[in-house]
Amino acid sequence: MLTVYNCIVNEHDLRLVALAALICGISCFSAVNLLRHVDQSTSRNRHVWLLIAAASTGFGIWATHFIAMIAFTPGIPNAYNAELSVASLAMSVILTAAGMWIATVRGSIDHYLVGGAVLGIGIAAMHYTGMAAFEVEGRIVWNRLLVAASLASGVTLAALSMLVVLRRPSTQATVAGAVLLTLAICTLHFIAMAAVSIYPDSSIEISKFTIAPMSQAFAAAAASLVILVLSATALWIDLRFRRHRTEAERMHGLANAAVEGLIVCDGSRIVSANDSIAALSGIAAGTLDAMTLGDLFGERIASAVAAGNGQAQEVDLRGQDGSRIPVELIARSIDYCGKPHLVVAVRDIRERRKAEQEIMRLAHYDPLTGLANRRSFTGRLEAEIAASAEGGKDGQLALMLLDLDRFKEVNDLFGHAAGDAVLQKVAHCASGVLRHGQMLARLGGDEFAIIAPSLPDPQAAGRIAEAVLSALRQENRLSPGGMISASIGIALYPLDADEQAALISHADTALYRAKAEGKDTFRYFEASMGAEARDRRIMEQDLRQAVARGEFRLVYQPQKEISSGRMIGFEALLRWQHPERGEVPPSVFIPVAEDSGSIAQIGEWVLATACNEAATWKNPLTVAVNVSAVQLHNLDFSRRVHEVLLRSGLAAGRLELEITETALVKDMPRALATLRQIKALGVRVAMDDFGTGYSSLSNLRAFPFDKIKIDGSFIKSVDRNDQVATIVRAVLGLGRGLGLPVLAEGVETLDELRFLDAEDCDIGQGYYLGRPGPIEAFGELTGVPAADDGVKPAGVRSGGSILMLEPAAAARSA
C-alpha cells in the first residue's frame, strides 16, 4: 500500500482530496438513508425513491472521482474526453440503481450482497471509464495487480455496506453503512490511481474535443452542488419521515389501546388500522393498510363515511371469510402527519343486536312457553278485528280464552317447577292442533288465548276447542299422574261483540260458565251470561264496601261436650244482609270474596268482632273463628291476632282459630311458621272440615293442632250407613291416639248424637244441639242476660243439659 500512500501524498493536492472525501461521505450518507426509504416504500413510490437514491449516489461517486482526478497533478498537459466523462456518470447512476434494486427487491442476505456487489461494479465501471476519459501527453501503463486489488476492495466493501444497512436497520447501521460505502469508493479510486504509471511522450497529442481540467472542475462542482441539494433534500425527507413515523407509531399505539376498531384514512384509502379492527374483521393489520373503505363496507357506505358528516351509522363489515359483521361507524376529521385525514371508529354491535333481539322477544313472547304474550295478543286481536271490519277477511273471528283447572293445586302440591312444566305441555299440545294463521298466546299465569280468524261457521270454533281439550286428555293418558285439564270460553266477532274489550269480556264470561259447569269443557258466550257476569262484578264491588256499610253480622252456634252436655263455646258464623238482595247465603258470597281478594278485610272484621263480643261474656266460653288461606299466609297475621287480643282484652286461651287443610298446602313452611307464632300466643288451633281435603296424616303430625273437626257430611246418616260409620270411628280413634279432642259438625238427629256418644266423641255441634243465632239469644250460657222476650234458641234449655228432641222436632227447628 506504499504506492497508494505515495500516490495520495505526493501526486495529489491534499485539499482537493479532502474535499473529494467530504463529498463522498455526504453522498454515501445520503445514499444509505435513501436506500432505507427504498426498502420501506410500497410499490407505488419505490421507483421514485430508487431513482432519487441512484442519482444522488451516482453523482456523488462521479464527483468524488473527478475532484480527486483534478487533485492529481501529473505535471504534464492533460484534459478530459467529454463523451467518456458523461458515459462514466451514466454508468455510475445506472449500475447504482441496479445494485440498489437488487438489494431491496427481497429481504435476504443473498440479495443484499449481490446488490452491493453490483453497486461496487458500478463504482469500478465509473472509475475506469473516467480514467479512459483522461487524456495526457504520455503513455499510461497499468499495474494489473493493483487494478485487481482495487476491484476486489471496492466490490467487497460495497457489498458489506448493503448488508449492514439493510439487514438490521438502525442509526448505527446507517452510519456504519455510510462509512463502508465511502471506503469502497475511496479505496477503489486511490488503489486504482496507484496502479497508473504515466510516461511523458510529446508525440501523443490531446484531442481537440476534450475538456480542460478547469472546465471539468466546474462540472464536478455542479455535480457536487446537485449532490448537496439531493443530500439536503434526502436529509429533510428523512427527518420528516422519522417525525411522521414517530407520530404514526404514537397514534397507532394509542389506537391499539382502544377497545373499538380505529381506521385512519386518506380519503377512502386506509393508511393505518389498529389491532381491534384487525381482530374484528379477521384481516391482518398490514393487509388492511393496503385496502380501502369500500373493500370493507362497500362503495356506497365508504362514500358516505368519507364525506365525514359525523353521524353514527350502522353497517355491515365484510370479514375475511366473507361473513357480515354488524358494526357502528363514526367518522371524524383529524390532522395526521401534517395532513387532514379521516379517523373512523368501528364498534362491534353484535352483542347489542342480540340484546335488542332478546328485548324484542321478551316484549312480545312469553319466556317460559315461547308463545306470544299479552302485548302481542292484544295487537293481533286488534288487527284481526280491524281487517274483518274493513271487509278484508270473511267468516267468523273466534276468541277463545283457556284457563287450566286445578292449576293452583299443582303448584301447591308439587311446586312451581312442576307448574311450569304443565304450562309448557299445555302450550305444546294446544299449538299442535292449531292451523296456519291461528294464534295461541299466554296471557299470564295459567291463562291462554286463541285467536282463530276466518272461520266458516261458529261451530268451527267449538271443533278447535274440542281438539285442544282432546290433546290435553291424551297428554294426561300418556303422563303418569296427569292433572292437566282446561276450561275454554268462546266469543265470536261480530256475532257476540263488535269491539275488542267487549269480545274479551264475553269470552271470559263464557270461560267462567265452563268452569262452573264441571270444567274440562268449553262454552259459547250467551247473552244471559252477561247478566250473570255483571251480577258477579256488582257483588264483588258490594263486598268491598260491606264492612264499611255495616252490612255484616255474626251469629253464634253452640259447641257442647257430648257426654255431659256441658256448654264449652261457640263458633262465630258470618251473615250478610244486603240492602237490596236481602240475606245472601255464605255459600254464595264467600267464594266471590275469596276470588276477589276481599276475604282478607272481611276475615279481619270477623276476628275483631268475635273477640270483642267474647270478651264481654261472664262465663269463660271459647269462641271459634274461621280463618281463610289469604289471612293465614299473610306475614303479619300473628301480629294482628295479638293486636286484636290486646284491644279486646280476651284471654288467648279462649280464642280458637279453625283452619282448613286446603289452606295449609299453599305454602306449608309459611303456614307452619304462622301457626307456631299463634300457638306461642296461647291461641288454640283446630283443623276444620277434616275428611274433605287431603286428610294427610303427616299434616296432623307436623302442624300444632289442638282439635279435629269432622265435616258434617260424614255425620249425616252415620247411624244408618255402615261405611260412613266406619270412617267416623277411624277418625275418632285417630284423635284418641294423637291425644286430640274430636268435634263432630252437623249433628241433626238424636240417633246421630247417640252414635257419637257411644263412640266416645268429645264435642258436638249442629242443629240438634243448637241453631246459630244472635249472641243475645244465648244470654244464659254466656252469663250476659238479654231482655226477657220468651225466646230461647232451638235445642237449648236452661242448665246446659242436652234437650232430647225427636228428629221431626229437630227438623222443624232447623
PDB file of N, CA and C in Angstrom, residues 571 626 658-661 686-692 705 707-711 745:
ATOM      1  N   GLU A 571    -119.131 -21.230  67.859  1.00  0.00           N
ATOM      2  CA  GLU A 571    -118.458 -20.907  66.605  1.00  0.00           C
ATOM      3  C   GLU A 571    -119.122 -19.683  66.008  1.00  0.00           C
ATOM      4  N   ASN A 626    -113.347 -18.910  61.894  1.00  0.00           N
ATOM      5  CA  ASN A 626    -112.748 -19.485  60.685  1.00  0.00           C
ATOM      6  C   ASN A 626    -111.719 -18.507  60.100  1.00  0.00           C
ATOM      7  N   GLU A 658    -110.079 -21.823  63.401  1.00  0.00           N
ATOM      8  CA  GLU A 658    -110.351 -23.016  62.604  1.00  0.00           C
ATOM      9  C   GLU A 658    -109.760 -22.829  61.199  1.00  0.00           C
ATOM     10  N   ILE A 659    -108.920 -23.786  60.822  1.00  0.00           N
ATOM     11  CA  ILE A 659    -108.186 -23.692  59.556  1.00  0.00           C
ATOM     12  C   ILE A 659    -108.407 -24.972  58.765  1.00  0.00           C
ATOM     13  N   THR A 660    -108.770 -24.809  57.499  1.00  0.00           N
ATOM     14  CA  THR A 660    -108.936 -25.988  56.637  1.00  0.00           C
ATOM     15  C   THR A 660    -107.577 -26.475  56.155  1.00  0.00           C
ATOM     16  N   GLU A 661    -107.498 -27.767  55.853  1.00  0.00           N
ATOM     17  CA  GLU A 661    -106.231 -28.339  55.400  1.00  0.00           C
ATOM     18  C   GLU A 661    -105.831 -27.776  54.035  1.00  0.00           C
ATOM     19  N   ALA A 686    -107.666 -25.387  65.465  1.00  0.00           N
ATOM     20  CA  ALA A 686    -108.418 -26.589  65.110  1.00  0.00           C
ATOM     21  C   ALA A 686    -108.346 -26.814  63.607  1.00  0.00           C
ATOM     22  N   MET A 687    -108.241 -28.113  63.212  1.00  0.00           N
ATOM     23  CA  MET A 687    -108.314 -28.458  61.800  1.00  0.00           C
ATOM     24  C   MET A 687    -109.774 -28.627  61.420  1.00  0.00           C
ATOM     25  N   ASP A 688    -110.242 -27.759  60.544  1.00  0.00           N
ATOM     26  CA  ASP A 688    -111.651 -27.742  60.164  1.00  0.00           C
ATOM     27  C   ASP A 688    -111.894 -28.643  58.956  1.00  0.00           C
ATOM     28  N   ASP A 689    -113.117 -29.166  58.850  1.00  0.00           N
ATOM     29  CA  ASP A 689    -113.570 -29.960  57.693  1.00  0.00           C
ATOM     30  C   ASP A 689    -112.672 -31.153  57.418  1.00  0.00           C
ATOM     31  N   PHE A 690    -112.209 -31.829  58.484  1.00  0.00           N
ATOM     32  CA  PHE A 690    -111.342 -32.983  58.280  1.00  0.00           C
ATOM     33  C   PHE A 690    -112.105 -34.076  57.526  1.00  0.00           C
ATOM     34  N   GLY A 691    -111.432 -34.618  56.500  1.00  0.00           N
ATOM     35  CA  GLY A 691    -112.059 -35.660  55.695  1.00  0.00           C
ATOM     36  C   GLY A 691    -112.444 -35.190  54.313  1.00  0.00           C
ATOM     37  N   THR A 692    -112.570 -33.852  54.137  1.00  0.00           N
ATOM     38  CA  THR A 692    -112.967 -33.326  52.821  1.00  0.00           C
ATOM     39  C   THR A 692    -111.780 -32.810  52.027  1.00  0.00           C
ATOM     40  N   PHE A 705    -101.980 -28.709  65.937  1.00  0.00           N
ATOM     41  CA  PHE A 705    -103.429 -28.617  66.105  1.00  0.00           C
ATOM     42  C   PHE A 705    -103.824 -29.012  67.531  1.00  0.00           C
ATOM     43  N   LYS A 707    -107.336 -29.572  68.010  1.00  0.00           N
ATOM     44  CA  LYS A 707    -108.653 -30.198  67.864  1.00  0.00           C
ATOM     45  C   LYS A 707    -108.839 -30.608  66.413  1.00  0.00           C
ATOM     46  N   ILE A 708    -109.632 -31.666  66.191  1.00  0.00           N
ATOM     47  CA  ILE A 708    -110.017 -32.102  64.860  1.00  0.00           C
ATOM     48  C   ILE A 708    -111.525 -31.956  64.730  1.00  0.00           C
ATOM     49  N   LYS A 709    -111.986 -31.337  63.642  1.00  0.00           N
ATOM     50  CA  LYS A 709    -113.420 -31.183  63.392  1.00  0.00           C
ATOM     51  C   LYS A 709    -113.801 -32.070  62.207  1.00  0.00           C
ATOM     52  N   ILE A 710    -114.685 -33.061  62.454  1.00  0.00           N
ATOM     53  CA  ILE A 710    -115.163 -33.929  61.383  1.00  0.00           C
ATOM     54  C   ILE A 710    -116.236 -33.178  60.602  1.00  0.00           C
ATOM     55  N   ASP A 711    -116.104 -33.155  59.288  1.00  0.00           N
ATOM     56  CA  ASP A 711    -117.068 -32.447  58.453  1.00  0.00           C
ATOM     57  C   ASP A 711    -118.455 -33.067  58.599  1.00  0.00           C
ATOM     58  N   GLU A 745    -119.314 -32.028  63.480  1.00  0.00           N
ATOM     59  CA  GLU A 745    -120.212 -30.984  62.989  1.00  0.00           C
ATOM     60  C   GLU A 745    -121.467 -31.626  62.402  1.00  0.00           C
TER      61      GLU A 745
END
